[in-house]
mmCIF file of C-alpha atoms in Angstrom:
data_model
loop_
_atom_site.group_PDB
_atom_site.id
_atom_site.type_symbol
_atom_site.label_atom_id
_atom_site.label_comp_id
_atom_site.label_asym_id
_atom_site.label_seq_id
_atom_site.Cartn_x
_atom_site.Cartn_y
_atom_site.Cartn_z
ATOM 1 C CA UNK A 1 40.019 -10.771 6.624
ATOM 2 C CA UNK A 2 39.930 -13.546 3.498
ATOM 3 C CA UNK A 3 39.387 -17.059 3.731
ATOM 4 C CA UNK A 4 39.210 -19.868 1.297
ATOM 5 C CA UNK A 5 38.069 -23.291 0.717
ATOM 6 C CA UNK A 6 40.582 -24.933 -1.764
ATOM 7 C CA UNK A 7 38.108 -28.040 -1.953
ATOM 8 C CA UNK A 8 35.303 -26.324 -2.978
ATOM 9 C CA UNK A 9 37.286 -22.736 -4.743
ATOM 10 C CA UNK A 10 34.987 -20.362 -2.243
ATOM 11 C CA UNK A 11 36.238 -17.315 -1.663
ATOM 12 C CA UNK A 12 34.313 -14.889 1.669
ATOM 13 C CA UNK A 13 35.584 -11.558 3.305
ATOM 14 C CA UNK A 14 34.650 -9.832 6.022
ATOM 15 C CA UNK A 15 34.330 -6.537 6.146
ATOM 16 C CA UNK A 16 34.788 -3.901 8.957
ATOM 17 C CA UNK A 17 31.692 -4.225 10.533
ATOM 18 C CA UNK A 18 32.221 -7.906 11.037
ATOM 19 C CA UNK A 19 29.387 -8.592 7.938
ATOM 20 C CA UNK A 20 30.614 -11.508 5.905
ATOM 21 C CA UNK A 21 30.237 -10.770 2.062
ATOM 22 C CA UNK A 22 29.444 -13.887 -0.231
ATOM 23 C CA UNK A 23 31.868 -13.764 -3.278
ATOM 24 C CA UNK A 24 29.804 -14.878 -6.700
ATOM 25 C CA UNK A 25 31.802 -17.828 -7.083
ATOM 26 C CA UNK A 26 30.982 -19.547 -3.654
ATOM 27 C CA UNK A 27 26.662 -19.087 -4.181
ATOM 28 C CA UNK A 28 27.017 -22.538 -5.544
ATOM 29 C CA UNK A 29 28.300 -24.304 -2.775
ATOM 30 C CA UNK A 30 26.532 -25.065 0.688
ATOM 31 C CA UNK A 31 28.273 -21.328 2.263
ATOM 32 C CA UNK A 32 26.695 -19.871 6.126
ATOM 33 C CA UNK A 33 26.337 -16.242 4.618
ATOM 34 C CA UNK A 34 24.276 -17.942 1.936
ATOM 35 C CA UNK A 35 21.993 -19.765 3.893
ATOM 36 C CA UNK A 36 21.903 -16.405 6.034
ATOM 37 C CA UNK A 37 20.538 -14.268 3.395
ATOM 38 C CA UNK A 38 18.039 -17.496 2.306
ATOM 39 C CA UNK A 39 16.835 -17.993 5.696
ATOM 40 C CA UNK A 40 16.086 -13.874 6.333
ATOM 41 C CA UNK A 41 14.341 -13.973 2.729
ATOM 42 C CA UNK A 42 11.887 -17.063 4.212
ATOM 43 C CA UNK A 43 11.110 -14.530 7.734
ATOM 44 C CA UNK A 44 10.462 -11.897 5.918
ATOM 45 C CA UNK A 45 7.974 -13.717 4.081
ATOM 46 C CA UNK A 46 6.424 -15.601 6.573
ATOM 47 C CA UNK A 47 6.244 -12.151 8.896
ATOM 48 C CA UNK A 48 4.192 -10.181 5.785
ATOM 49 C CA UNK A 49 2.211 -13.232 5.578
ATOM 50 C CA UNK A 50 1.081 -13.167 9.027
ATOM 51 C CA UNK A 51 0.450 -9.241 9.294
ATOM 52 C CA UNK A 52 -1.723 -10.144 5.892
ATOM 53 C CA UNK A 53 -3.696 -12.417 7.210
ATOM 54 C CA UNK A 54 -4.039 -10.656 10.614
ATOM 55 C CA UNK A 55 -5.001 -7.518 9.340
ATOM 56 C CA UNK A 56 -7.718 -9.101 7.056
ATOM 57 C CA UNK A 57 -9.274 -10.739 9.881
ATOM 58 C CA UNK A 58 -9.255 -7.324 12.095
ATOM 59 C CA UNK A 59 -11.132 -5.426 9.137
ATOM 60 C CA UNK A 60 -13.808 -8.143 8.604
ATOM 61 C CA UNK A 61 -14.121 -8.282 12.360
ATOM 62 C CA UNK A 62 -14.308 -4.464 12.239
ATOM 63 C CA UNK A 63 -16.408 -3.869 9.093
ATOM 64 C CA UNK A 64 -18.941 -6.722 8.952
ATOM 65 C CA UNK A 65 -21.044 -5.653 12.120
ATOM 66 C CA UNK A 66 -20.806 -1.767 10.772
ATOM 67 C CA UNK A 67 -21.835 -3.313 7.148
ATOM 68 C CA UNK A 68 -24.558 -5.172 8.936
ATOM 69 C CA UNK A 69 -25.836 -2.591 10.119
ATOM 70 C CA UNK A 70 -26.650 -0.541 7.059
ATOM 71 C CA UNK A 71 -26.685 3.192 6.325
ATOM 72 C CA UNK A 72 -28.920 6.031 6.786
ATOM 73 C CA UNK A 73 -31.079 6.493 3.530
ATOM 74 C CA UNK A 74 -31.194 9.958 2.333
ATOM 75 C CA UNK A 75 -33.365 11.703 -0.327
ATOM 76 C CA UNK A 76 -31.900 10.604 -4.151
ATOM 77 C CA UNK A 77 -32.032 6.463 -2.835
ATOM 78 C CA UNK A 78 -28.866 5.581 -1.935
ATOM 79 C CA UNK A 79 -27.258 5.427 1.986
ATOM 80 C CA UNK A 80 -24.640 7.309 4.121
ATOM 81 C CA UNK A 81 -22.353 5.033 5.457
ATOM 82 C CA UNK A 82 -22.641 5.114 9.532
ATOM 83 C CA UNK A 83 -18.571 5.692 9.555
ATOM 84 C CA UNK A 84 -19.166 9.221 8.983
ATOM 85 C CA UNK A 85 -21.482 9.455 12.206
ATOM 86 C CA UNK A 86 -20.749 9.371 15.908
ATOM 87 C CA UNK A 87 -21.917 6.523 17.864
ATOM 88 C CA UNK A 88 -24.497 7.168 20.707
ATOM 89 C CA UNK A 89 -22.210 8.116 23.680
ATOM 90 C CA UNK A 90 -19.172 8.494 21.358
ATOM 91 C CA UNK A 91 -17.234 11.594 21.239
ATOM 92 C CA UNK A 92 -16.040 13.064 18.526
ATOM 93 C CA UNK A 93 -12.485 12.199 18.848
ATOM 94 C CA UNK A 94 -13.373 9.261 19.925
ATOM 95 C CA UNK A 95 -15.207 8.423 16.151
ATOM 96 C CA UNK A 96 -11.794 9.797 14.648
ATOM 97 C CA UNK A 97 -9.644 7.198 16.919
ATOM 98 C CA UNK A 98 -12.079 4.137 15.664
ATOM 99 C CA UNK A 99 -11.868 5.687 11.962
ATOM 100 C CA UNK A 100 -8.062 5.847 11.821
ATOM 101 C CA UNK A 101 -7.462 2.243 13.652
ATOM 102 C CA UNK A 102 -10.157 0.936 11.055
ATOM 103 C CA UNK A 103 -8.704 2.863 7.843
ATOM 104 C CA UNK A 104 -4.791 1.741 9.365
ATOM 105 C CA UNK A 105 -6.113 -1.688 9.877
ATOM 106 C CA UNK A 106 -7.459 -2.026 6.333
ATOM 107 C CA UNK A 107 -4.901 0.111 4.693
ATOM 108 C CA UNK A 108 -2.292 -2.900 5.815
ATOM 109 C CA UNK A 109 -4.681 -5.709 4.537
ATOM 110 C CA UNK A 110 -5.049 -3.786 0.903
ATOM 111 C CA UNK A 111 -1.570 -2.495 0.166
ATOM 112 C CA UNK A 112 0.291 -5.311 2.078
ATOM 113 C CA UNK A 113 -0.316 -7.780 -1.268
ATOM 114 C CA UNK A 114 1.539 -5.170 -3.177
ATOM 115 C CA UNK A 115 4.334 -3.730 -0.727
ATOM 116 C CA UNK A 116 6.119 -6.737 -0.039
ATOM 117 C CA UNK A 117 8.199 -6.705 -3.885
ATOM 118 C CA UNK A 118 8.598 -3.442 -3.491
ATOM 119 C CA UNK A 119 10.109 -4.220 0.401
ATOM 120 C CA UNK A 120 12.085 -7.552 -1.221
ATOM 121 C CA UNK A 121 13.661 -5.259 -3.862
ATOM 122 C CA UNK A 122 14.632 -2.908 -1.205
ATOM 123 C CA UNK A 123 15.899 -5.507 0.836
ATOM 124 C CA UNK A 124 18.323 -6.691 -2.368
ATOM 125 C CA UNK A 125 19.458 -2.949 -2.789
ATOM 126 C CA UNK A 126 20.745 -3.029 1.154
ATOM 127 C CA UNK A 127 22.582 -6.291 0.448
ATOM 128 C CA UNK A 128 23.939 -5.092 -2.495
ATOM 129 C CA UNK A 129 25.772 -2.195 -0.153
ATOM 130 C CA UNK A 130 28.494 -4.584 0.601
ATOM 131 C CA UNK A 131 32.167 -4.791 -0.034
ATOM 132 C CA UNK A 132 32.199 -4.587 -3.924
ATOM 133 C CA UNK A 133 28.633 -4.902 -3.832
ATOM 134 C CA UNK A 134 28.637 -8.301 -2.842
ATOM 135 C CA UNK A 135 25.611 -9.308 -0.854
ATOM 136 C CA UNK A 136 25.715 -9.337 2.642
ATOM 137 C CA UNK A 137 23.683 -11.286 5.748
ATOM 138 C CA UNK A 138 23.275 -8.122 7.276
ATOM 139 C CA UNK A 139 21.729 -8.573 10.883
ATOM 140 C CA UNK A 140 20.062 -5.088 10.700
ATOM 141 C CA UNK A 141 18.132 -5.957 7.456
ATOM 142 C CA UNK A 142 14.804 -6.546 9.603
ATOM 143 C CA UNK A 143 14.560 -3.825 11.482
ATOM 144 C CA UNK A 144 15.541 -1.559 8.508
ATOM 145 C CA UNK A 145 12.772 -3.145 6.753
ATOM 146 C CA UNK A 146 10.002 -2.761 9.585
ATOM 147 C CA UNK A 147 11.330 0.778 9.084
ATOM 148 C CA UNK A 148 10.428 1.581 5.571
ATOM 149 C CA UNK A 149 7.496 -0.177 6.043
ATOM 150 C CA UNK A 150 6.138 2.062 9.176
ATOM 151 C CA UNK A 151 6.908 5.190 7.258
ATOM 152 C CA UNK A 152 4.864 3.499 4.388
ATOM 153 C CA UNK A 153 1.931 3.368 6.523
ATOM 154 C CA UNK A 154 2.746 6.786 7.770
ATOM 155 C CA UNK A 155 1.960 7.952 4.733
ATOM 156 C CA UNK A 156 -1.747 5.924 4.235
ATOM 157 C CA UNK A 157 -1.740 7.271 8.203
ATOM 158 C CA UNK A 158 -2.030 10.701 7.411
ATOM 159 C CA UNK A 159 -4.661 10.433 4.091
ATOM 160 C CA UNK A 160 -6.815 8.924 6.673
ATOM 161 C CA UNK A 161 -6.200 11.574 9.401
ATOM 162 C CA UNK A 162 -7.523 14.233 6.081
ATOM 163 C CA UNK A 163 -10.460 11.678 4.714
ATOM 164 C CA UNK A 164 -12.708 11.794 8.200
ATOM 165 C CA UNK A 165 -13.064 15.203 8.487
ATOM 166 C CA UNK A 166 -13.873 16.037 4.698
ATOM 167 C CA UNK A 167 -15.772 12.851 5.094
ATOM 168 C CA UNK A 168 -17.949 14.066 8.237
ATOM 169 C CA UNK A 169 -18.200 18.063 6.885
ATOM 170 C CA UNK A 170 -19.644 16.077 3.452
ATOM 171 C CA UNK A 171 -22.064 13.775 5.420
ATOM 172 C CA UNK A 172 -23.314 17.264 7.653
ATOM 173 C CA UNK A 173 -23.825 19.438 4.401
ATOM 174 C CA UNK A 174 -25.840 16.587 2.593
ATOM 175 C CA UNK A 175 -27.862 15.908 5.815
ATOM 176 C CA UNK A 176 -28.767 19.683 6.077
ATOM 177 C CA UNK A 177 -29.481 19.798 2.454
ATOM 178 C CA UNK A 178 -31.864 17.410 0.846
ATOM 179 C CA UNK A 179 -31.601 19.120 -2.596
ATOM 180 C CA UNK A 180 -27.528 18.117 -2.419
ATOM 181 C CA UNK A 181 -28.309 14.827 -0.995
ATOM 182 C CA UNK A 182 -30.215 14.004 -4.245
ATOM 183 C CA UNK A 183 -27.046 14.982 -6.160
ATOM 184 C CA UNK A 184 -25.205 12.280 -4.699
ATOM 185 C CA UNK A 185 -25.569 9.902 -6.419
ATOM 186 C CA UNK A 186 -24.598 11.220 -9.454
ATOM 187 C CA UNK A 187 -21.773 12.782 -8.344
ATOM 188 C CA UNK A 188 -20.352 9.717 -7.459
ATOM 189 C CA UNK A 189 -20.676 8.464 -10.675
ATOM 190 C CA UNK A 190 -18.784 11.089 -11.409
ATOM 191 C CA UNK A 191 -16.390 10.702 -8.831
ATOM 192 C CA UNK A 192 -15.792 7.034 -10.692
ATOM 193 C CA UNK A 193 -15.357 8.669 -14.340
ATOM 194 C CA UNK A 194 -12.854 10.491 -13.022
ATOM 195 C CA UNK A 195 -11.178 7.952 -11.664
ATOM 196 C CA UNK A 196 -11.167 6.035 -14.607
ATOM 197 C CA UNK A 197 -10.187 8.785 -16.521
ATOM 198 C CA UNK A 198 -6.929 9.014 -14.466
ATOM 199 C CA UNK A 199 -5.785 5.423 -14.993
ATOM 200 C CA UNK A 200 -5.306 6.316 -18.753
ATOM 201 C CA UNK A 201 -2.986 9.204 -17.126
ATOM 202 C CA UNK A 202 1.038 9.551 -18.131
ATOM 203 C CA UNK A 203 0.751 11.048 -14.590
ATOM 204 C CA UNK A 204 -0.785 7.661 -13.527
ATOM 205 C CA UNK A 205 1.674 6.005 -15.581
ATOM 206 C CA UNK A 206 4.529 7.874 -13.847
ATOM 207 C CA UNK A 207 3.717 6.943 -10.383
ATOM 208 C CA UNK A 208 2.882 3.243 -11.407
ATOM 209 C CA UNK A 209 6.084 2.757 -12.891
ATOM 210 C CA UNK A 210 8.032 4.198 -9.430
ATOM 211 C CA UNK A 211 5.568 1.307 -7.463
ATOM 212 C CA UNK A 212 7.112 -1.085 -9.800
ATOM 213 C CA UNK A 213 10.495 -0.630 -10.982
ATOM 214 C CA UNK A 214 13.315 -2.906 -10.634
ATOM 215 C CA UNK A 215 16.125 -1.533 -9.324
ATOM 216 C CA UNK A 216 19.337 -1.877 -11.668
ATOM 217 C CA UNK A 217 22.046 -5.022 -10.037
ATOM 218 C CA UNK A 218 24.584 -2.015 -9.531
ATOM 219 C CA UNK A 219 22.022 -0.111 -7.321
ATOM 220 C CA UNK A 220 22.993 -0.151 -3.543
ATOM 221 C CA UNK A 221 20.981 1.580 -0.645
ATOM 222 C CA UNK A 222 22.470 2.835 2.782
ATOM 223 C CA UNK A 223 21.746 0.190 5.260
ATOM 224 C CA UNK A 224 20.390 3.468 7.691
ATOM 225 C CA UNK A 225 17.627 4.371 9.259
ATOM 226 C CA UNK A 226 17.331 7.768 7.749
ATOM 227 C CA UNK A 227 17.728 5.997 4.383
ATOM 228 C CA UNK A 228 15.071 3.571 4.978
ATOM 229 C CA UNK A 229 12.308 5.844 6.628
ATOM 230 C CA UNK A 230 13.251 8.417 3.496
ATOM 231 C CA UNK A 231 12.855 5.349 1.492
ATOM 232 C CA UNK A 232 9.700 4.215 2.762
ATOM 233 C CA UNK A 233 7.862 7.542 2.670
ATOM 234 C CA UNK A 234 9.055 7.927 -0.970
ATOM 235 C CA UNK A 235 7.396 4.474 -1.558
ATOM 236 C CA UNK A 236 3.589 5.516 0.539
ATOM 237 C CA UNK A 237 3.590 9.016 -1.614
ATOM 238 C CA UNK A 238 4.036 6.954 -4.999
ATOM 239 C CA UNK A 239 1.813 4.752 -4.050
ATOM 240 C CA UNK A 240 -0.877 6.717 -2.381
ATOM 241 C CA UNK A 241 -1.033 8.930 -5.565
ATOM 242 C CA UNK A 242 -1.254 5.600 -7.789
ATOM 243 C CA UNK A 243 -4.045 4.704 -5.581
ATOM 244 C CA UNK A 244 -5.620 8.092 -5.481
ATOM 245 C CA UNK A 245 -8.146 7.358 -7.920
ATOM 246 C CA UNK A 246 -9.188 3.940 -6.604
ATOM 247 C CA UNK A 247 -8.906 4.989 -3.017
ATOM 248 C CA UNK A 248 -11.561 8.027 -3.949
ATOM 249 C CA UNK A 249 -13.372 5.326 -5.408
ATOM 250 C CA UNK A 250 -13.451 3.169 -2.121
ATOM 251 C CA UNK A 251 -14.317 6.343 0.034
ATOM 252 C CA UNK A 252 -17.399 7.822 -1.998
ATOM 253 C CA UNK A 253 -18.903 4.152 -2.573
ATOM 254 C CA UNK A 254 -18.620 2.366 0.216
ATOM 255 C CA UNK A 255 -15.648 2.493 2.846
ATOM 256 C CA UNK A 256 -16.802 -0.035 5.289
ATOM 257 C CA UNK A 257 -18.459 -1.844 2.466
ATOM 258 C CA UNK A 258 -15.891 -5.750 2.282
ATOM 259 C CA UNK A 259 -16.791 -6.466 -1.147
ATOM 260 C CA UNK A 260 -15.817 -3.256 -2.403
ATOM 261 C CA UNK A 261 -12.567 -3.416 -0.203
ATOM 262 C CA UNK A 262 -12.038 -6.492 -2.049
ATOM 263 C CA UNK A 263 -12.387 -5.475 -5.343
ATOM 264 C CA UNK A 264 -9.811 -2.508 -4.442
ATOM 265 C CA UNK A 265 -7.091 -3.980 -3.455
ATOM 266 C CA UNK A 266 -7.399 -6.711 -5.994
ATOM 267 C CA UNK A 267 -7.543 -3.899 -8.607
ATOM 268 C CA UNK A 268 -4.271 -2.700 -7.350
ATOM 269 C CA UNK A 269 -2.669 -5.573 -6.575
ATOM 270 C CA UNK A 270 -2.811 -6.750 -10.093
ATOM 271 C CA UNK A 271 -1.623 -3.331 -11.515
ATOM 272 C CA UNK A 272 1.446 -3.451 -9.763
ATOM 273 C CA UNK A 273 2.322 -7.258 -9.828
ATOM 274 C CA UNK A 274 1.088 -8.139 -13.603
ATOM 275 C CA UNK A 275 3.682 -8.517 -16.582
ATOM 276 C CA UNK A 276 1.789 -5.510 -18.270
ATOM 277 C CA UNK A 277 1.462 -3.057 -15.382
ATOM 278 C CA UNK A 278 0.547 -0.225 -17.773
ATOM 279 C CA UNK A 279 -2.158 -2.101 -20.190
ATOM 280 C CA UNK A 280 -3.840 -3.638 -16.949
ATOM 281 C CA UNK A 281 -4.353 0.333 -15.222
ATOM 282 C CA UNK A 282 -6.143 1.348 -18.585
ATOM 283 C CA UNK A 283 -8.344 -1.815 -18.633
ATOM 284 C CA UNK A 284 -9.298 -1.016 -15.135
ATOM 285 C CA UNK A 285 -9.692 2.442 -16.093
ATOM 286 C CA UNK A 286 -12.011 0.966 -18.668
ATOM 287 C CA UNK A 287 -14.227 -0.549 -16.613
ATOM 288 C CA UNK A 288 -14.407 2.363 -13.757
ATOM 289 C CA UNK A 289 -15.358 4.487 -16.333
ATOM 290 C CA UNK A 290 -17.763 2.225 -17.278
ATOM 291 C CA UNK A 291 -19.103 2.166 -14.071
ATOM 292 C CA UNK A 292 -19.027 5.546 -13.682
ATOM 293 C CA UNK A 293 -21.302 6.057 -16.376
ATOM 294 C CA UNK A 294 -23.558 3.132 -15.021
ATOM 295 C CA UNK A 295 -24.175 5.357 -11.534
ATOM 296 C CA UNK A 296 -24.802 8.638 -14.188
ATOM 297 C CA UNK A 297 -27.652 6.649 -15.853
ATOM 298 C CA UNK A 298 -28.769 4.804 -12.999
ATOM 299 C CA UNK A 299 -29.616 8.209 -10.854
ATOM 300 C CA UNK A 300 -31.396 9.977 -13.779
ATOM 301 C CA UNK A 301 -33.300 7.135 -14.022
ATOM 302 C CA UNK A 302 -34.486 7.284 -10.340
ATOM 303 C CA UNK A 303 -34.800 11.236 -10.569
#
């Protein structure tokens, strides 16, 4: 079906599945489908900004008593973090239930700053899938885009379910072993050179560039679910190895630990929203390494 609008020259269709495609000469005038797509754009916004700001509050509500609460020391001077521990009375898979809602929790909060380009360019690609490519107010959009999102997460999901039990076998050895517990330290610093070393990677450069490429106006994307959980995994396993450095970074320093959390996900953030995506991975990389070499000189010094 075609319509038209001699006093304004708009043009609209609608196509099989009742979707009404905006024509590029009718985006000037005041058009429903328009102020559809516009109205969709300011949910979808104002949804991710709520989750943000919920999920932030959760993991300071979660971490700051834990934080409070300090670690156990350990021969070499430094602390193991209590998340590696059970709880008096807690079971076993009860710590690895409270782990994963924590890591989950703070996994949204972190990555959320950074996902939701990534879910608005995904979002255009849908619209774009259209008669002619037009863009669309598709009523599914939403729930396609919880869907990529959830098999985002699924992805972070599952590096948590494999950090707590390397993470508790770790803690065991070290407590068992005093002469490895006074290793730790250093080998977290060189944990962080590491790290650093891999944000001057062109396999850290690879990944990076999938977290923030634009997608070309011809590209279109199946408005599925297959397509979007496929999409959305694709999007968590680019990421997560982006992140892998930084996240190892967060686990062996301090995973409960706010400020660190903080400086994290602001390292990330900027890496995949700045105008130089590449140049601002190596300056971080610059300063981890730096870092790393800090916690080196810092440990010989105290054995």
């Amino acid at each position: 079906m075609r319509t038209a609008t001699g006093g304004t020259g708009t043009t609209n269709t609608t196509n099989a599945d009742g979707i009404v495609i905006l024509c590029r000469n009718c985006r000037t005038g005041a058009h429903p489908a328009w102020f559809s797509i516009g109205s969709s754009q300011r949910a979808f916004l104002g949804i991710s900004a709520m989750l943000f700001a919920a999920s932030a509050a959760l993991t300071i509500v979660w971490c700051a008593p834990m934080s409070a609460m300090g670690g156990m020391p350990m021969p070499g001077g430094w602390t193991m973090s209590m998340v590696w521990m059970r709880m008096p009375g807690q079971t076993w898979s009860g710590a690895a239930a409270s782990f994963l809602g924590m890591w989950v929790v703070m996994m949204v909060a972190m990555m959320l700053p950074s996902l939701v380009p990534m879910l608005s360019r995904y979002r255009d690609a849908v619209r774009r899938a259209g008669v002619r490519g037009e863009e669309t107010a598709d009523p599914r959009l939403g729930r396609l885009t919880a869907i990529v999102a959830v098999a985002y997460f699924c992805v972070w999901t599952a590096f948590g379910i494999a950090a707590f039990p390397l993470g508790v076998a770790m803690a065991a050895l070290v407590m068992r072993q005093p002469a490895l517990a006074r290793a730790v330290p250093v080998a977290v610093g060189v944990v962080a050179l590491i790290a650093g070393a891999i944000q001057f990677s062109a396999w850290k450069t690879r990944h990076l560039v999938c977290c923030r490429e634009t997608p070309e106006p011809c590209r279109r994307l199946p408005a599925d679910a297959v397509t979007a959980w496929r999409h959305g995994l694709r999007l968590g396993l680019h990421c997560s190895y982006c992140c892998a450095g930084l996240t190892a970074i967060l686990l062996v320093i301090g995973v409960m630990d706010l400020r660190m959390m903080a400086v994290v996900a602001s390292a990330i953030t900027v890496e995949r929203l700045a105008p130089c995506g590449a140049l601002v991975a190596r300056a971080i990389g610059a300063v981890v390494v730096g870092t790393g070499l800090f916690l080196i000189a810092r440990a010989a010094g105290l054995g």
